[in-house]
PDB file of C-alpha atoms in Angstrom:
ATOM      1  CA  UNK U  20       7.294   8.749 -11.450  1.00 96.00           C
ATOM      2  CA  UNK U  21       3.421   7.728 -12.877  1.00 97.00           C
ATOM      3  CA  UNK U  22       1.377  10.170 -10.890  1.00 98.00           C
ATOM      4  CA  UNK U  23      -2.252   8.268  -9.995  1.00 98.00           C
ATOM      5  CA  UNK U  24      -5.260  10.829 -10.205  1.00 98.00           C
ATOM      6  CA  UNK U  25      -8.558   9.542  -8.374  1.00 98.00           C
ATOM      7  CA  UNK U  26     -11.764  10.955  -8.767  1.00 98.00           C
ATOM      8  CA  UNK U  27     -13.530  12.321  -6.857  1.00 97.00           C
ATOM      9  CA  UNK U  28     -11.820  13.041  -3.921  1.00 98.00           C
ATOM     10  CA  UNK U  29     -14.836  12.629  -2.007  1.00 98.00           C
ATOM     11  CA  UNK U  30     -18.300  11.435  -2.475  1.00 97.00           C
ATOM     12  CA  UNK U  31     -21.620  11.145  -1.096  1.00 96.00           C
ATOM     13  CA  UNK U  32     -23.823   8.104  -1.561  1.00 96.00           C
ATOM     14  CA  UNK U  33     -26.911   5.650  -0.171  1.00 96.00           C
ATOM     15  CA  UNK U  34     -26.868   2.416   0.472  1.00 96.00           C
ATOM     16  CA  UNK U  35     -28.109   1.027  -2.238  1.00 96.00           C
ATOM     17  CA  UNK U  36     -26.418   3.326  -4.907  1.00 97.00           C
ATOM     18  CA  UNK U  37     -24.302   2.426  -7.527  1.00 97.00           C
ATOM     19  CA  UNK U  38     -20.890   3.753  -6.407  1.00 97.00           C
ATOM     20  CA  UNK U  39     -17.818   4.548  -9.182  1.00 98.00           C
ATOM     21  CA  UNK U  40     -14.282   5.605  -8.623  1.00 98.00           C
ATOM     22  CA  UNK U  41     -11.981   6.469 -11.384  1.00 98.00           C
ATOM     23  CA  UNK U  42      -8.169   6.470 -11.509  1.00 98.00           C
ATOM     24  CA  UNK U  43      -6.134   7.604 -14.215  1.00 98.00           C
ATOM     25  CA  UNK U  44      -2.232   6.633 -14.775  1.00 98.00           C
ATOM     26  CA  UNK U  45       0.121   9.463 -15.709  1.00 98.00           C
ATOM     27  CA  UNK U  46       0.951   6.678 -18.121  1.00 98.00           C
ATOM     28  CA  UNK U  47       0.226   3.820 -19.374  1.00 97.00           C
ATOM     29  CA  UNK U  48       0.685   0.788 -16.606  1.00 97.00           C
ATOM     30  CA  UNK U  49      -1.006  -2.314 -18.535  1.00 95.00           C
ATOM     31  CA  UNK U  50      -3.661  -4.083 -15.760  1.00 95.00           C
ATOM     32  CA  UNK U  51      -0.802  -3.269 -12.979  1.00 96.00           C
ATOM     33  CA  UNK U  52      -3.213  -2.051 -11.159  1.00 97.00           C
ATOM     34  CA  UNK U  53      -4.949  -2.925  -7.870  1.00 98.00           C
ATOM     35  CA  UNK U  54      -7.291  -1.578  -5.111  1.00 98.00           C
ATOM     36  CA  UNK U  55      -7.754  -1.047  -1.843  1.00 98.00           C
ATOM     37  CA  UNK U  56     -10.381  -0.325   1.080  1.00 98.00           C
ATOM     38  CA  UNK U  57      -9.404   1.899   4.530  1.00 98.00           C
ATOM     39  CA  UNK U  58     -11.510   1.804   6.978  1.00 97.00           C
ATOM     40  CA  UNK U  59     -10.572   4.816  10.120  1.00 95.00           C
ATOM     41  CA  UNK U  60      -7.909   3.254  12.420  1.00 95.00           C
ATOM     42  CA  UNK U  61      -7.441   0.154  10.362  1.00 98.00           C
ATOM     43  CA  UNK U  62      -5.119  -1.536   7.874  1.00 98.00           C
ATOM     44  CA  UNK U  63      -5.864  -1.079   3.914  1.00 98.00           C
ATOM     45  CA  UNK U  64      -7.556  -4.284   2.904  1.00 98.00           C
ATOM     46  CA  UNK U  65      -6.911  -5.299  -0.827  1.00 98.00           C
ATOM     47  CA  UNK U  66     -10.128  -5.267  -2.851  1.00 98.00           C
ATOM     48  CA  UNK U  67      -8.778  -6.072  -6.616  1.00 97.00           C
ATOM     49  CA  UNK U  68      -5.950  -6.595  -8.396  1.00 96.00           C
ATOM     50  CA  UNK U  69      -4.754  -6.898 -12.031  1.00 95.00           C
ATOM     51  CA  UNK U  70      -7.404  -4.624 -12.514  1.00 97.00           C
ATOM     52  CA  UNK U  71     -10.215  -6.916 -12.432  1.00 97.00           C
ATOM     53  CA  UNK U  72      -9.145  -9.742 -10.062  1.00 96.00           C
ATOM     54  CA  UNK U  73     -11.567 -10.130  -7.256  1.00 97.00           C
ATOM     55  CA  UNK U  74      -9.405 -11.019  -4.288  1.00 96.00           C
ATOM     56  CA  UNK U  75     -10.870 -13.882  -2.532  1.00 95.00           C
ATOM     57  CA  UNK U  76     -13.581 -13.112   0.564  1.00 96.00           C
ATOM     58  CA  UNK U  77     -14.124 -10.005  -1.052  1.00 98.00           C
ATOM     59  CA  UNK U  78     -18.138  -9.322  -2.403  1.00 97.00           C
ATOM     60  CA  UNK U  79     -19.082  -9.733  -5.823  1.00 98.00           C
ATOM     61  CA  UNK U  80     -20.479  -6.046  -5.434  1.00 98.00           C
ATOM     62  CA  UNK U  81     -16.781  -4.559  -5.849  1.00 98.00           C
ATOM     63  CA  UNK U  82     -15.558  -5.048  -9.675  1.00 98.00           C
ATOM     64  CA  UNK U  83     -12.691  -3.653 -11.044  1.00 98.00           C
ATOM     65  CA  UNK U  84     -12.239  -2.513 -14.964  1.00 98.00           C
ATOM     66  CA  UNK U  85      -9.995  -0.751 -16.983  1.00 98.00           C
ATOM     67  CA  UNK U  86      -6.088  -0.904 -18.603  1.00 97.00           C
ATOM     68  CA  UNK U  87      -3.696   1.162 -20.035  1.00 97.00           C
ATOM     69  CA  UNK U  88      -4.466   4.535 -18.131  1.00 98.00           C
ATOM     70  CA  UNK U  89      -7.912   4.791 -17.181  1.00 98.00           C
ATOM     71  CA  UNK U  90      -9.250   2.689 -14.685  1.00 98.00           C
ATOM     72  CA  UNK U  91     -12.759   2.394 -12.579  1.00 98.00           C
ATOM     73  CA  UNK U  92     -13.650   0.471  -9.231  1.00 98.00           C
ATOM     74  CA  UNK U  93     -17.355   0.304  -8.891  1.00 98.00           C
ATOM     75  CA  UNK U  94     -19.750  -0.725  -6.099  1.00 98.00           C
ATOM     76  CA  UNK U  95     -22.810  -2.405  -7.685  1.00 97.00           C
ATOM     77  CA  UNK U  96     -24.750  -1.469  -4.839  1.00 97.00           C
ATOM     78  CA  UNK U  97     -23.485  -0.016  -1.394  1.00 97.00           C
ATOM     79  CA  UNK U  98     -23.902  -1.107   1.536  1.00 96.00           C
ATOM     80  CA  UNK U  99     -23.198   0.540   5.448  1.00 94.00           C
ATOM     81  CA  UNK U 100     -19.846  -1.633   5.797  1.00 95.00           C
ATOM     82  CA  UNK U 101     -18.550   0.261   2.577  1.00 96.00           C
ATOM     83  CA  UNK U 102     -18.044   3.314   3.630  1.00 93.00           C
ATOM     84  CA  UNK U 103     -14.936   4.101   3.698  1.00 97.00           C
ATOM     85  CA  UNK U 104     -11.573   5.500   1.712  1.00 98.00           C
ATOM     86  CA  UNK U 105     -10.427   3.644  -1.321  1.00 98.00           C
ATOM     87  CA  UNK U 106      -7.061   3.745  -2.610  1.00 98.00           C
ATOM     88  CA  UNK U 107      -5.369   2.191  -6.270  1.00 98.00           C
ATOM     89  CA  UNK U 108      -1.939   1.433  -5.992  1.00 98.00           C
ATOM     90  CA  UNK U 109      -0.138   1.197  -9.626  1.00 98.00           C
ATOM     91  CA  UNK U 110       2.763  -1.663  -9.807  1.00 95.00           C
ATOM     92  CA  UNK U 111       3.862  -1.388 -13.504  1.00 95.00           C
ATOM     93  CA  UNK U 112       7.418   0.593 -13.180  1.00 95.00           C
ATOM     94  CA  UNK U 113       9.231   1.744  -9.579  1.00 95.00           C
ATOM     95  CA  UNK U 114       8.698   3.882  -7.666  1.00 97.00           C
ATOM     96  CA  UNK U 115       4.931   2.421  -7.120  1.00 97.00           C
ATOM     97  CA  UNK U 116       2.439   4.706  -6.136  1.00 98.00           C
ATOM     98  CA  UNK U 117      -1.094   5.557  -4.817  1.00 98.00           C
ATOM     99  CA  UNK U 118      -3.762   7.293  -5.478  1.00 98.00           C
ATOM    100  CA  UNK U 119      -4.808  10.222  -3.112  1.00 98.00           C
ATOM    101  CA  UNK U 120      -7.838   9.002  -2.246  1.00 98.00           C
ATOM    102  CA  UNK U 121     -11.847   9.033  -2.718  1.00 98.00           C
ATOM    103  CA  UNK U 122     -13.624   8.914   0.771  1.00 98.00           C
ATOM    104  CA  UNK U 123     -16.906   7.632   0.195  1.00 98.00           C
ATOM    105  CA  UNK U 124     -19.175   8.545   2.767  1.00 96.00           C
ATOM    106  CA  UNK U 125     -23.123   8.733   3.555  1.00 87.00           C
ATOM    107  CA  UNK U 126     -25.172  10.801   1.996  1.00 86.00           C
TER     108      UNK U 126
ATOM    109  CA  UNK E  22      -1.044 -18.221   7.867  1.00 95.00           C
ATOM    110  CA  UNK E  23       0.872 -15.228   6.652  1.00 97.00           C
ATOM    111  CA  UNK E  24       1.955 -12.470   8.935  1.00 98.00           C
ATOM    112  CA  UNK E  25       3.413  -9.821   9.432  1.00 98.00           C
ATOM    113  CA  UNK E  26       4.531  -7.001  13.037  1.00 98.00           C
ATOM    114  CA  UNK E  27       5.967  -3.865  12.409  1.00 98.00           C
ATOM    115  CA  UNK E  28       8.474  -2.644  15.417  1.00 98.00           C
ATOM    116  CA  UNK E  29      10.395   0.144  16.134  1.00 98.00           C
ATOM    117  CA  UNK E  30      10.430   3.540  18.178  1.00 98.00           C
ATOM    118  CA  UNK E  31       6.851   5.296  18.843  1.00 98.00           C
ATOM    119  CA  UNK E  32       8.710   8.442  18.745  1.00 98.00           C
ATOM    120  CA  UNK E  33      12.069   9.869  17.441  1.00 98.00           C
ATOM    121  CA  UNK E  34      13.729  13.324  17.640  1.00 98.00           C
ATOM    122  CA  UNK E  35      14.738  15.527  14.124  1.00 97.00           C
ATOM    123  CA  UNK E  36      17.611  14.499  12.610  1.00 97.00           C
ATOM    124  CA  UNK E  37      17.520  10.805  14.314  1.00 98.00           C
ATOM    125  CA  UNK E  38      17.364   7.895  12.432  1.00 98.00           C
ATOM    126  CA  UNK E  39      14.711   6.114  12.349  1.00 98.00           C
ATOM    127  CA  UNK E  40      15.247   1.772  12.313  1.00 98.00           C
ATOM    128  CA  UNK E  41      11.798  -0.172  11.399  1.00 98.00           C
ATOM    129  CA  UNK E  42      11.980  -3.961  11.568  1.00 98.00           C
ATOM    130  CA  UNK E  43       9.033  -5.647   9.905  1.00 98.00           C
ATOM    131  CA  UNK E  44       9.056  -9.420  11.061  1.00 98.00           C
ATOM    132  CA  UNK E  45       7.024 -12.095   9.016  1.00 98.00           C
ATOM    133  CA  UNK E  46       5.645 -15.673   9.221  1.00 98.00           C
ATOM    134  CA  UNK E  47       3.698 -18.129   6.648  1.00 97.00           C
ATOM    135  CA  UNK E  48       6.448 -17.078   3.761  1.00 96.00           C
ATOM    136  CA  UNK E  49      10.057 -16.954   3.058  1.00 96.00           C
ATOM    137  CA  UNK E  50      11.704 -14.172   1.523  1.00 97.00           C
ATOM    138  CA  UNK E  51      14.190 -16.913   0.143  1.00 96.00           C
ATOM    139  CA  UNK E  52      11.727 -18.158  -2.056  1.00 95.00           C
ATOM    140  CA  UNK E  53      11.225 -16.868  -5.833  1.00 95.00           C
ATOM    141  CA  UNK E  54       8.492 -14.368  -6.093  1.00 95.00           C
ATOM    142  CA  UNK E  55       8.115 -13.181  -2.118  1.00 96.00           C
ATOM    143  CA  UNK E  56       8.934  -9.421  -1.838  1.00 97.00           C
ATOM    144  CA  UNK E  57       7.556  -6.864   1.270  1.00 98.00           C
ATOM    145  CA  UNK E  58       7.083  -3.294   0.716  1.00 98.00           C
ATOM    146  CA  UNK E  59       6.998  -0.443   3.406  1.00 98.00           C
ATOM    147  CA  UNK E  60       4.048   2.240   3.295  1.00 98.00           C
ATOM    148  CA  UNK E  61       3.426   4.655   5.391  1.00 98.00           C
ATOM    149  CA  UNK E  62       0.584   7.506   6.158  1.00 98.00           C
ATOM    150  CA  UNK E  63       1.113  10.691   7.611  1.00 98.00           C
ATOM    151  CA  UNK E  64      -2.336  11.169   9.891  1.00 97.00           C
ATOM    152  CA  UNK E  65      -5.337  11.549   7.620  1.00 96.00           C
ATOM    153  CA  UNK E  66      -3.208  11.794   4.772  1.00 98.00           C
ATOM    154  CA  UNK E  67      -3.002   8.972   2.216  1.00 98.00           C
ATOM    155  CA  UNK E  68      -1.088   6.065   1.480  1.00 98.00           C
ATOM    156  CA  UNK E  69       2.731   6.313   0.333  1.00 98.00           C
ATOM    157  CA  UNK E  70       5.003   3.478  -1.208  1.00 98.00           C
ATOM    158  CA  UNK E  71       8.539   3.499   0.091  1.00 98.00           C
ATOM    159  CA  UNK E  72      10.557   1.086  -0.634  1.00 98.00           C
ATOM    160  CA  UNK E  73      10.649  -2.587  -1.577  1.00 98.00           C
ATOM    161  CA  UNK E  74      12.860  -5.657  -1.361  1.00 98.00           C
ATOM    162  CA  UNK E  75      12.409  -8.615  -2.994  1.00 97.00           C
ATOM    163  CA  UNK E  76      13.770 -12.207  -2.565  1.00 96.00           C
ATOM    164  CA  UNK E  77      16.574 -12.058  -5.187  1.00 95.00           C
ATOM    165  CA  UNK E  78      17.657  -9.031  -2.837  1.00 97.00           C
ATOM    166  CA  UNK E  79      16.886  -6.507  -5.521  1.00 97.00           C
ATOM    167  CA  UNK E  80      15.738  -3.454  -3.659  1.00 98.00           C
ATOM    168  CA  UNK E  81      13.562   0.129  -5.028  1.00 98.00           C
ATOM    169  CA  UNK E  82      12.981   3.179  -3.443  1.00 98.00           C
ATOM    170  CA  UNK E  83      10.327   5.866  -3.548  1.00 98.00           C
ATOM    171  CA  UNK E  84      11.911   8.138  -5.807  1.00 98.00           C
ATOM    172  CA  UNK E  85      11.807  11.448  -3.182  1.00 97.00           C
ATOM    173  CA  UNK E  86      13.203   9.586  -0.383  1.00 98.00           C
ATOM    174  CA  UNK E  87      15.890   7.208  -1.789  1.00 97.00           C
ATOM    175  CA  UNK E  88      18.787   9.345  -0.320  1.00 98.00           C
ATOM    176  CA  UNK E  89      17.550   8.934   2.953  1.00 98.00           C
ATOM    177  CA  UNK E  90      16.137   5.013   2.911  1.00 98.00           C
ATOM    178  CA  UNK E  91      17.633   1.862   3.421  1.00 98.00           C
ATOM    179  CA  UNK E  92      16.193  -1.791   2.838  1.00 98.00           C
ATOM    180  CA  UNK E  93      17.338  -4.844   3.830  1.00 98.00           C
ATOM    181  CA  UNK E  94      16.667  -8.559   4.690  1.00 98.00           C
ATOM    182  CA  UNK E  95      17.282 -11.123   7.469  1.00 97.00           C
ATOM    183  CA  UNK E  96      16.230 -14.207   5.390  1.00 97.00           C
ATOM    184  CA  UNK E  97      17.406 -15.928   8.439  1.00 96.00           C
ATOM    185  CA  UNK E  98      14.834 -14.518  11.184  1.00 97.00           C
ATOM    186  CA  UNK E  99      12.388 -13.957   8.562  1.00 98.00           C
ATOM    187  CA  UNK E 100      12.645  -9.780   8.738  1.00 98.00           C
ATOM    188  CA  UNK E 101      13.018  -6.506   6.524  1.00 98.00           C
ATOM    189  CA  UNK E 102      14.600  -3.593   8.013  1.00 98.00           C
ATOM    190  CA  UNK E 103      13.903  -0.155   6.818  1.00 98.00           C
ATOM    191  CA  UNK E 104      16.006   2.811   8.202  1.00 98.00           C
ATOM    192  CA  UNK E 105      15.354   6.256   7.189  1.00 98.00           C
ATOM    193  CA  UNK E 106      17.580   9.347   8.263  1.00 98.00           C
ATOM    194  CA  UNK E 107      17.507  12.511   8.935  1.00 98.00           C
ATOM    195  CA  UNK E 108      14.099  12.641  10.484  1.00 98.00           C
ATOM    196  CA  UNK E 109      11.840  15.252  10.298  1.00 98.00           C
ATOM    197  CA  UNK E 110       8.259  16.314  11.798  1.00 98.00           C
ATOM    198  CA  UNK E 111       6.866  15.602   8.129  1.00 98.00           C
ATOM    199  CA  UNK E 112       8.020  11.939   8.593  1.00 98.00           C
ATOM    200  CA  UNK E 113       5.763  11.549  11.473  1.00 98.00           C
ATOM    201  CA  UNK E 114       3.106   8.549  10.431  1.00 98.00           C
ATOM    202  CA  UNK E 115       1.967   5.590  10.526  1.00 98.00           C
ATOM    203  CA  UNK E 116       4.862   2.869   8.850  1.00 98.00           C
ATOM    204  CA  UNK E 117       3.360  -0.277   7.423  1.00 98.00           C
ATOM    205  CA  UNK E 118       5.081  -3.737   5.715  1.00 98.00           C
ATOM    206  CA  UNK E 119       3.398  -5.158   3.472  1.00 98.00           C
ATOM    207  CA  UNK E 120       3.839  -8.599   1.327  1.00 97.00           C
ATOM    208  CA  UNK E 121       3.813  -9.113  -2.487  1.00 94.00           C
ATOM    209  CA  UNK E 122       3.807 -11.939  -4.225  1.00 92.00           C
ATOM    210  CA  UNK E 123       5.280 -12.178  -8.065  1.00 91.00           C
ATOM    211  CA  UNK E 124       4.191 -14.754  -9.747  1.00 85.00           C
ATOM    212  CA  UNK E 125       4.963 -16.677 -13.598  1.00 82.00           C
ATOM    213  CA  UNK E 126       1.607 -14.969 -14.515  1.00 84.00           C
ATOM    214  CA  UNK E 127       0.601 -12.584 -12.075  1.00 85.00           C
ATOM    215  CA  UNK E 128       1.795  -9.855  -9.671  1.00 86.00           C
ATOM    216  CA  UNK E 129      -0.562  -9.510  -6.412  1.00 89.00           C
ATOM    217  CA  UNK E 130       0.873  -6.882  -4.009  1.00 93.00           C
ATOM    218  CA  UNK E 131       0.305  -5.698  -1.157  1.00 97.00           C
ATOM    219  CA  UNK E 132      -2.049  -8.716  -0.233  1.00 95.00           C
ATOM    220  CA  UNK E 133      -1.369  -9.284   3.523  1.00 97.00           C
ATOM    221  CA  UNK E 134      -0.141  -6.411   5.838  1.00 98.00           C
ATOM    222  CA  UNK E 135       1.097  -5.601   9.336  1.00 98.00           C
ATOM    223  CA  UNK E 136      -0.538  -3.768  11.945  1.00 98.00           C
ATOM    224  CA  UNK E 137       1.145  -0.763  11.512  1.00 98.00           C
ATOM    225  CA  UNK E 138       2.849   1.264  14.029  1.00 98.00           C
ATOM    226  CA  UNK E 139       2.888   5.017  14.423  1.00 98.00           C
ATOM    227  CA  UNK E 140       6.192   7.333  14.639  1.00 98.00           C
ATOM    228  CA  UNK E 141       5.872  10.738  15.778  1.00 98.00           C
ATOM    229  CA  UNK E 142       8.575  12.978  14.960  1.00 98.00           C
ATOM    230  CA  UNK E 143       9.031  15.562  17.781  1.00 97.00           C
ATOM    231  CA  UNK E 144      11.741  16.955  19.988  1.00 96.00           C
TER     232      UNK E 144
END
């Protein structure tokens, strides 16, 4: 299985920073890559995919980046409604799997 | 719009089996490209991908739990079921479906999800 390492597991930021989460494949997976926003008690929302894909709705502040094995979410500029956990999913080669997590919260 | 409503037992007893039905609108799974996944998390644990079928009825399984999960489709009533056995406590979480889409280009997953709905695992 391609094990999915995020860093860090946790962070502390202002709104206002410039936020960056890193996830590294176990192996290379292309731009099969996507990402994805938890909110407590709610349903993962979808943030990017391909790697760098915006999905539509989302703000221009999330941007994706990366291929291969080494890949970055980053958060031009946070604001309150972001804080939250963010996952990447990788979707090159079954079984999929997820990240463990970076909780993001305010510093 | 797309869909989807997770149902099944809030709580099952060790050793049950456990029978998720994940019912969809705003897609087919009869047309090329649809597929839904189930995901679950344990409480304030992470995500986990379990299992997949797509619409050419090719099915894949989370590598640790394959011997105990089942996927299948209802093309007709527009639902996946997912049955797992042998539950345990460990297995208590919250089970979601999600769809992905496969396209000539490119693969989105996971776009649109259910609700969720949380098994316990107790006696």
């Amino acid at each position: 299985d391609i094990q999915m390492t995020q860093s860090p597991s946790a962070m502390s930021a202002s709104v206002g920073d410039r936020v960056t989460i890193t996830c590294r494949a176990s192996q290379g997976i292309s731009n099969y890559l996507a990402w994805f926003q938890q909110k407590p008690g709610k349903v993962p929302k979808r943030l990017i995919y391909a790697a760098s894909s915006l999905q539509s709705g989302v703000p221009s502040r999330f941007s994706g980046s990366g291929s291969g094995t080494e890949f970055t979410l980053t958060i031009s500029s946070l604001q309150p409604e972001d804080f939250a956990t963010y996952y990447c999913l990788q979707h090159n080669s079954y079984p999929h799997t997820f990240g463990q997590g970076t909780k993001v919260e305010i510093k | 719009q797309v869909t989807l409503r997770e149902s099944g037992p809030a709580l099952v007893k060790p050793t049950q089996t456990l029978t998720l039905t994940c019912t969809f609108s705003g897609f087919s799974l009869s047309t090329s490209g649809m597929c839904v996944s189930w995901i679950r998390q344990p409480p304030g644990k992470a995500l986990e991908w379990l299992a997949r079928i797509d619409w050419d009825d090719d099915k894949y399984y989370s590598t640790s739990l394959k011997t105990r999960l089942t996927i299948s489709k209802d093309t007709s009533k527009n639902q996946v079921v997912l049955t797992m056995t042998n539950m345990d406590p460990v297995d208590t979480a919250t089970y979601y479906c999600a769809r992905t889409s496969v396209g000539t280009t490119v693969v989105t997953p996971l776009d649109y999800w259910g609700q969720g709905t949380l098994v316990t695992v107790s006696s």
